[in-house]
Short mmCIF file of C-alpha atoms in Angstrom, two decimals:
data_model
loop_
_atom_site.label_atom_id
_atom_site.label_comp_id
_atom_site.label_asym_id
_atom_site.label_seq_id
_atom_site.Cartn_x
_atom_site.Cartn_y
_atom_site.Cartn_z
CA MET A 1 31.00 -3.01 66.64
CA PRO A 2 27.51 -4.48 66.01
CA LYS A 3 27.36 -7.53 63.81
CA GLY A 4 26.61 -6.71 60.22
CA LYS A 5 27.75 -3.09 60.52
CA LYS A 6 30.85 -2.47 58.48
CA LYS A 7 33.21 0.38 59.24
CA THR A 8 35.82 1.96 57.08
CA ALA A 9 38.78 3.91 58.32
CA LYS A 10 37.97 7.54 59.15
CA PRO A 11 40.26 10.32 57.83
CA LEU A 12 43.42 10.47 59.97
CA ASP A 13 45.71 13.81 60.84
CA LYS A 14 56.44 5.38 58.35
CA TRP A 15 67.45 -2.96 62.88
CA LEU A 16 69.92 -4.39 68.61
CA LYS A 17 73.32 -4.95 69.44
CA LYS A 18 74.27 -8.31 68.05
CA ASN A 19 75.26 -10.03 71.23
CA LYS A 20 72.76 -8.56 73.61
CA LEU A 21 69.70 -10.72 73.07
CA TRP A 22 69.56 -13.21 70.20
CA ALA A 23 65.82 -13.66 70.11
CA GLY A 24 65.36 -9.93 70.15
CA LEU A 25 67.96 -9.43 67.47
CA ALA A 26 66.05 -11.66 65.09
CA ALA A 27 62.79 -9.89 65.79
CA LEU A 28 64.31 -6.43 65.40
CA ALA A 29 65.94 -7.38 62.10
CA ILE A 30 62.53 -8.31 60.75
CA ILE A 31 61.07 -4.97 61.62
CA LEU A 32 63.83 -3.02 59.96
CA ILE A 33 63.67 -4.88 56.67
CA ALA A 34 59.89 -4.77 56.61
CA VAL A 35 59.75 -1.06 56.14
CA SER A 36 60.26 -0.02 52.55
CA ALA A 37 62.01 3.14 51.41
CA TYR A 38 58.62 4.85 51.49
CA PHE A 39 58.11 3.84 55.10
CA LEU A 40 61.44 5.25 56.19
CA MET A 41 60.83 8.58 54.48
CA GLN A 42 57.99 9.59 56.70
CA PRO A 43 58.37 11.92 59.71
CA GLU A 44 57.31 10.81 63.15
CA LYS A 45 53.92 12.03 64.31
CA PRO A 46 54.02 14.61 67.09
CA LYS A 47 52.79 13.43 70.42
CA LEU A 48 49.15 14.28 70.90
CA GLN A 49 49.48 15.11 74.57
CA ALA A 50 51.88 14.97 77.48
CA VAL A 51 51.28 11.93 79.67
CA SER A 52 52.78 10.69 82.90
CA VAL A 53 54.98 7.63 82.58
CA PRO A 54 53.46 4.54 84.22
CA GLN A 55 55.60 2.29 86.38
CA ASP A 56 57.33 -0.59 84.62
CA THR A 57 56.26 -3.25 87.09
CA CYS A 58 57.74 -6.01 84.93
CA ARG A 59 61.17 -4.48 85.30
CA GLN A 60 60.66 -3.75 88.98
CA THR A 61 59.74 -7.37 89.72
CA ASN A 62 62.39 -8.87 87.41
CA GLN A 63 59.74 -10.36 85.14
CA THR A 64 60.99 -9.05 81.82
CA THR A 65 59.03 -11.54 79.77
CA PHE A 66 56.70 -11.06 76.85
CA SER A 67 53.76 -12.31 78.89
CA CYS A 68 54.35 -9.80 81.68
CA TYR A 69 54.68 -6.85 79.30
CA LYS A 70 51.72 -8.01 77.26
CA HIS A 71 49.41 -7.93 80.27
CA LEU A 72 50.93 -4.72 81.63
CA LEU A 73 50.42 -2.92 78.32
CA GLN A 74 46.88 -4.22 77.95
CA ARG A 75 45.96 -2.94 81.41
CA THR A 76 47.68 0.39 80.84
CA THR A 77 45.97 0.91 77.48
CA THR A 78 42.58 0.10 78.96
CA ASN A 79 42.92 2.12 82.14
CA GLN A 80 45.11 5.05 81.06
CA GLY A 81 45.01 5.07 77.27
CA PRO A 82 47.46 4.01 74.55
CA GLU A 83 49.55 7.17 74.98
CA SER A 84 50.46 6.03 78.48
CA ALA A 85 51.31 2.53 77.28
CA VAL A 86 53.62 3.98 74.63
CA ALA A 87 55.17 6.30 77.24
CA LEU A 88 55.98 3.24 79.34
CA LEU A 89 57.71 1.53 76.42
CA ARG A 90 59.64 4.68 75.52
CA ALA A 91 60.88 5.01 79.10
CA SER A 92 62.01 1.39 79.25
CA TYR A 93 63.40 1.14 75.71
CA ASP A 94 66.99 2.08 76.54
CA GLN A 95 66.89 0.63 80.04
CA VAL A 96 65.58 -2.88 79.41
CA PRO A 97 67.24 -4.83 76.58
CA TYR A 98 64.20 -7.09 76.31
CA VAL A 99 61.90 -4.16 75.66
CA LYS A 100 64.19 -2.88 72.92
CA SER A 101 64.38 -6.32 71.31
CA GLN A 102 60.62 -6.91 71.35
CA CYS A 103 59.40 -3.33 71.00
CA HIS A 104 57.63 -3.70 67.67
CA GLN A 105 55.71 -6.77 68.81
CA LEU A 106 54.83 -5.04 72.09
CA MET A 107 53.48 -2.09 70.12
CA HIS A 108 51.29 -4.56 68.27
CA ILE A 109 49.74 -5.38 71.66
CA VAL A 110 49.02 -1.70 72.35
CA GLY A 111 47.42 -1.27 68.93
CA ARG A 112 45.21 -4.33 69.37
CA GLN A 113 44.03 -3.23 72.79
CA ALA A 114 43.46 0.35 71.63
CA PHE A 115 41.19 -0.87 68.83
CA LEU A 116 39.05 -2.61 71.45
CA GLN A 117 39.24 0.41 73.75
CA TYR A 118 37.90 2.71 71.03
CA ASN A 119 35.00 0.39 70.23
CA ASP A 120 36.38 -1.03 67.00
CA ASP A 121 36.70 2.46 65.49
CA LEU A 122 39.79 2.40 63.30
CA GLY A 123 39.82 6.17 62.79
CA ALA A 124 39.76 6.87 66.53
CA THR A 125 42.39 4.20 67.12
CA PHE A 126 44.72 5.72 64.52
CA SER A 127 44.20 9.22 65.93
CA HIS A 128 45.69 8.01 69.22
CA GLY A 129 48.51 6.15 67.47
CA ASP A 130 52.27 6.48 67.66
CA GLN A 131 54.97 5.49 65.16
CA PHE A 132 57.37 4.37 67.90
CA CYS A 133 59.15 1.11 67.09
CA TRP A 134 58.39 1.07 63.41
CA SER A 135 54.63 1.56 63.69
CA GLY A 136 53.74 -1.69 65.37
CA TYR A 137 50.74 0.07 66.94
CA TYR A 138 49.00 0.46 63.59
CA HIS A 139 49.77 -3.09 62.50
CA GLY A 140 48.27 -4.42 65.73
CA ALA A 141 45.13 -2.34 65.26
CA LEU A 142 44.57 -3.85 61.81
CA GLU A 143 45.20 -7.32 63.17
CA GLU A 144 42.46 -6.80 65.74
CA LEU A 145 40.13 -5.34 63.11
CA SER A 146 40.71 -8.44 60.98
CA LYS A 147 40.05 -10.67 63.97
CA GLN A 148 36.75 -8.90 64.62
CA ARG A 149 35.61 -9.08 60.99
CA GLY A 150 36.84 -12.60 60.31
CA THR A 151 37.26 -13.96 56.81
CA GLU A 152 34.61 -11.56 55.50
CA ILE A 153 37.27 -8.86 55.56
CA VAL A 154 38.79 -10.37 52.41
CA SER A 155 35.70 -9.64 50.33
CA GLU A 156 35.48 -6.16 51.83
CA ALA A 157 39.20 -5.34 51.72
CA ASN A 158 38.80 -2.33 49.45
CA SER A 159 36.57 -0.59 51.99
CA VAL A 160 38.89 -0.90 55.00
CA CYS A 161 41.28 1.91 54.07
CA ALA A 162 38.99 3.65 51.57
CA ASP A 163 38.67 6.97 53.42
CA LEU A 164 42.45 7.29 53.63
CA ARG A 165 42.76 6.41 49.96
CA ASN A 166 40.26 9.12 49.10
CA SER A 167 41.46 11.84 51.46
CA ASN A 168 45.18 11.22 51.95
CA VAL A 169 46.34 8.77 49.32
CA SER A 170 49.83 7.27 49.72
CA SER A 171 50.22 9.01 53.08
CA PHE A 172 51.92 7.32 55.98
CA ASP A 173 48.58 6.55 57.64
CA HIS A 174 47.34 5.10 54.35
CA PHE A 175 50.48 2.95 54.14
CA ASN A 176 50.13 1.73 57.72
CA CYS A 177 46.48 0.87 57.17
CA VAL A 178 47.09 -1.39 54.18
CA HIS A 179 50.43 -2.74 55.46
CA GLY A 180 48.63 -3.64 58.67
CA LEU A 181 45.88 -5.23 56.59
CA GLY A 182 48.53 -7.66 55.28
CA HIS A 183 49.27 -8.63 58.89
CA GLY A 184 45.55 -8.97 59.44
CA PHE A 185 45.04 -11.27 56.47
CA MET A 186 47.69 -13.60 57.86
CA TYR A 187 46.02 -13.39 61.26
CA ILE A 188 42.64 -14.60 60.04
CA LEU A 189 43.73 -16.88 57.18
CA GLY A 190 45.63 -19.35 59.30
CA GLN A 191 49.01 -17.70 58.64
CA ASP A 192 48.82 -19.02 55.06
CA LEU A 193 51.17 -16.82 53.05
CA MET A 194 49.79 -17.59 49.60
CA LYS A 195 46.16 -17.14 50.62
CA SER A 196 47.09 -13.84 52.26
CA LEU A 197 48.92 -12.58 49.18
CA LYS A 198 45.90 -13.48 47.09
CA ALA A 199 43.77 -11.49 49.52
CA CYS A 200 46.07 -8.51 48.95
CA ASP A 201 45.53 -9.00 45.23
CA THR A 202 41.85 -8.12 45.67
CA LEU A 203 42.86 -4.53 46.44
CA THR A 204 42.27 -2.44 43.34
CA ASP A 205 44.86 0.26 44.18
CA SER A 206 48.45 -0.67 43.27
CA PHE A 207 49.95 1.22 46.22
CA GLU A 208 47.66 -0.69 48.56
CA ARG A 209 48.52 -4.06 47.03
CA THR A 210 52.25 -3.46 47.36
CA SER A 211 51.98 -2.24 50.95
CA CYS A 212 49.75 -5.18 51.82
CA TYR A 213 52.29 -7.64 50.42
CA GLY A 214 54.91 -6.18 52.76
CA GLY A 215 52.69 -6.83 55.78
CA VAL A 216 52.17 -10.44 54.73
CA PHE A 217 55.89 -11.14 54.28
CA MET A 218 56.70 -9.45 57.57
CA GLN A 219 54.15 -11.53 59.45
CA ASN A 220 55.40 -14.73 57.81
CA ILE A 221 58.76 -14.31 59.49
CA MET A 222 57.43 -12.82 62.71
CA ASN A 223 55.35 -15.95 63.25
CA VAL A 224 58.46 -18.08 63.74
CA GLN A 225 60.41 -15.52 65.77
CA THR A 226 58.01 -13.60 67.98
CA PRO A 227 57.66 -14.86 71.57
CA ASP A 228 53.87 -14.66 71.26
CA ARG A 229 53.32 -16.74 68.17
CA GLU A 230 49.95 -16.60 66.52
CA ALA A 231 50.84 -19.65 64.48
CA GLY A 232 51.64 -22.82 66.37
CA TYR A 233 53.96 -24.11 63.69
CA ALA A 234 56.93 -23.13 61.58
CA SER A 235 56.00 -21.47 58.32
CA PRO A 236 56.05 -23.85 55.33
CA TYR A 237 57.16 -20.83 53.31
CA LEU A 238 60.55 -20.57 55.03
CA LYS A 239 63.40 -23.01 54.43
CA GLU A 240 66.70 -23.09 56.25
CA SER A 241 68.11 -25.01 53.26
CA ASP A 242 67.11 -22.10 50.97
CA PRO A 243 67.18 -18.85 52.98
CA MET A 244 65.86 -16.75 50.10
CA TYR A 245 62.75 -18.91 49.70
CA PRO A 246 59.90 -18.10 49.08
CA CYS A 247 61.10 -15.02 47.17
CA THR A 248 62.87 -17.20 44.62
CA ALA A 249 59.68 -19.13 43.84
CA LEU A 250 57.08 -16.35 43.72
CA ASP A 251 55.48 -14.49 40.85
CA ASP A 252 57.27 -11.29 39.93
CA ARG A 253 54.59 -9.04 41.42
CA TYR A 254 55.48 -10.28 44.92
CA LYS A 255 59.26 -10.41 44.72
CA GLU A 256 60.18 -6.79 45.45
CA GLN A 257 58.41 -6.78 48.82
CA CYS A 258 59.60 -10.28 49.60
CA TYR A 259 63.26 -9.38 49.13
CA LEU A 260 62.77 -6.26 51.26
CA MET A 261 62.03 -8.71 54.08
CA GLN A 262 63.89 -11.91 53.42
CA THR A 263 67.42 -10.85 54.32
CA SER A 264 66.47 -10.77 58.00
CA TYR A 265 65.53 -14.45 57.86
CA ALA A 266 68.63 -15.22 55.82
CA LEU A 267 70.80 -13.52 58.43
CA GLN A 268 69.22 -15.62 61.15
CA VAL A 269 69.84 -18.82 59.18
CA GLU A 270 73.43 -17.81 58.43
CA ASN A 271 74.18 -16.92 62.06
CA TYR A 272 74.35 -13.21 61.19
CA ASP A 273 77.24 -13.69 58.79
CA PHE A 274 76.84 -10.72 56.44
CA ASN A 275 79.35 -12.14 53.96
CA LYS A 276 77.07 -15.10 53.38
CA VAL A 277 73.98 -12.94 52.98
CA PHE A 278 75.75 -10.66 50.51
CA ALA A 279 76.54 -13.81 48.54
CA LEU A 280 72.89 -14.89 48.68
CA CYS A 281 71.83 -11.52 47.29
CA ALA A 282 74.42 -11.76 44.54
CA ALA A 283 72.96 -15.10 43.45
CA ILE A 284 69.39 -13.90 42.89
CA GLU A 285 67.91 -12.37 39.74
CA LYS A 286 69.74 -9.22 38.72
CA THR A 287 66.56 -7.14 38.83
CA TYR A 288 66.13 -7.64 42.57
CA ARG A 289 69.76 -7.46 43.72
CA PRO A 290 69.60 -3.73 44.55
CA THR A 291 66.55 -4.37 46.75
CA CYS A 292 68.33 -7.21 48.49
CA TYR A 293 71.50 -5.16 49.09
CA THR A 294 69.42 -2.23 50.35
CA SER A 295 67.81 -4.57 52.85
CA VAL A 296 71.24 -5.74 54.00
CA GLY A 297 72.12 -2.08 54.61
CA ARG A 298 69.08 -1.57 56.79
CA ASP A 299 70.00 -4.72 58.70
CA ALA A 300 73.56 -3.45 59.08
CA SER A 301 72.30 -0.19 60.55
CA GLY A 302 69.80 -1.90 62.80
CA GLN A 303 72.14 -4.47 64.24
CA SER A 304 74.74 -1.84 65.06
CA VAL A 305 72.05 0.50 66.45
CA SER A 306 73.08 2.93 63.70
CA ASP A 307 76.75 3.04 64.67
CA VAL A 308 78.79 4.73 61.92
CA GLU A 309 81.94 2.62 61.99
CA ARG A 310 80.25 -0.76 62.43
CA THR A 311 77.66 -0.06 59.75
CA LYS A 312 80.26 1.17 57.27
CA ASN A 313 82.46 -1.88 57.82
CA THR A 314 79.52 -4.20 57.31
CA CYS A 315 78.51 -2.60 54.01
CA LEU A 316 82.08 -2.65 52.74
CA LEU A 317 81.94 -6.44 52.97
CA GLY A 318 80.03 -6.28 49.67
CA LYS A 319 82.10 -7.74 46.88
CA ASP A 320 81.46 -5.05 44.28
CA HIS A 321 80.40 -1.43 43.94
CA GLU A 322 76.74 -2.31 43.44
CA ALA A 323 76.57 -4.31 46.66
CA GLN A 324 78.42 -1.70 48.69
CA SER A 325 76.59 1.33 47.35
CA TYR A 326 73.06 -0.06 47.75
CA CYS A 327 73.94 -1.33 51.20
CA ILE A 328 75.21 2.12 52.19
CA ASN A 329 72.13 3.78 50.74
CA GLY A 330 69.85 1.49 52.74
CA ALA A 331 71.86 2.10 55.88
CA ALA A 332 71.91 5.87 55.39
CA LYS A 333 68.14 5.97 55.05
CA ASP A 334 67.79 3.92 58.20
CA PHE A 335 70.14 6.33 60.03
CA VAL A 336 67.87 9.22 59.07
CA SER A 337 64.82 7.28 60.20
CA TYR A 338 66.39 6.13 63.46
CA TYR A 339 67.63 9.57 64.53
CA HIS A 340 64.96 11.66 62.74
CA ASP A 341 67.90 13.79 61.65
CA ASP A 342 70.56 13.73 58.91
CA THR A 343 73.62 14.42 61.07
CA LYS A 344 74.64 10.82 61.74
CA ALA A 345 73.78 9.78 58.19
CA ARG A 346 76.13 12.45 56.83
CA GLN A 347 78.83 11.25 59.21
CA LEU A 348 78.36 7.80 57.70
CA CYS A 349 78.74 9.27 54.20
CA ASP A 350 81.86 11.22 55.20
CA SER A 351 83.49 8.06 56.55
CA LEU A 352 83.24 6.26 53.21
CA PRO A 353 85.78 5.75 50.42
CA ASP A 354 85.63 8.47 47.77
CA ASN A 355 83.78 6.29 45.26
CA LEU A 356 80.79 5.99 47.63
CA LYS A 357 80.63 9.40 49.30
CA ALA A 358 78.83 11.50 46.70
CA ASP A 359 76.02 9.03 46.08
CA CYS A 360 75.50 8.56 49.81
CA GLN A 361 75.27 12.32 50.40
CA GLN A 362 72.80 12.68 47.53
CA VAL A 363 70.60 9.92 48.96
CA VAL A 364 70.62 11.54 52.40
CA THR A 365 69.77 14.96 50.96
CA SER A 366 66.79 13.74 48.96
CA TYR A 367 65.66 11.36 51.66
CA TYR A 368 65.82 13.84 54.53
CA ALA A 369 63.85 16.34 52.46
CA GLY A 370 60.85 14.09 53.02
CA PHE A 371 60.95 14.65 56.78
#
């Protein structure tokens, strides 16, 4: 994109098995909490075209490292297009535990490279996008856009997703644009959480501000857990001595999105002891406890790979009806999102004690209606 020429988005047509790979488990947990209820309600985009599946040379040469996949995906995106890069990840997802554990971050790489491939055209990049692995493609594209624009993007933030706001407000593409912008702010503001949140505050649309906050909080934790760190230091806004920080210290306008993320970090700190994280949620302000318990439910689903019995047993660790019911509701939504179907979610509901069944079924019915 020529210097001085500013582009806006063009109109565009939403948690691993615990013992398999610890680093991957932490990363996957982040991804699952990061998506809000809105994110999970969206259907997956249809594939734009059938593509041949490239060879996974990293797997073939026993180099299942982030560096190997990063370079493989960059080459594939450049030479064959992002659809082929996504096809490669889809083919390896269930075959290579490392790919499953790092899939969201790897999709970031595809999105970044696609933005360069399509000449810094966000609309064209999105039109070739894919929601696989919790929409990392779109987040990566916005990171690259932010890198290209530099700090000037903060003063122009309202223009970045303006076409989507005008033509398809609150759509999934609109969400991904502004959520990705939160990642981008962190990318170009030195991974400074407070500066990035303030940048989100410059957005005049409330939906955009909230979605942007979520991207910032997600990136804050990803920075200390991803194998390809953009920040060369641990975040000063995460404390092992206080796993719910910074949520506990923020202004109210930030807390909802913070708590939608923070349980994944808390689980890491507490060695994935759900009892301890339930207790941490119970100790926060009453207003945000349902959000915290819902996040625990999405973690429970993600870490069991949406297994009915394991997820149910995890949510029933909650000490009261509120904790159990919100956990189940979060898990049920994640089941629907994971399978793109309500069958397994209804099996989860049917497995529950009578005092939880009806609410679970109602949540699945209303939630699946959005697909």
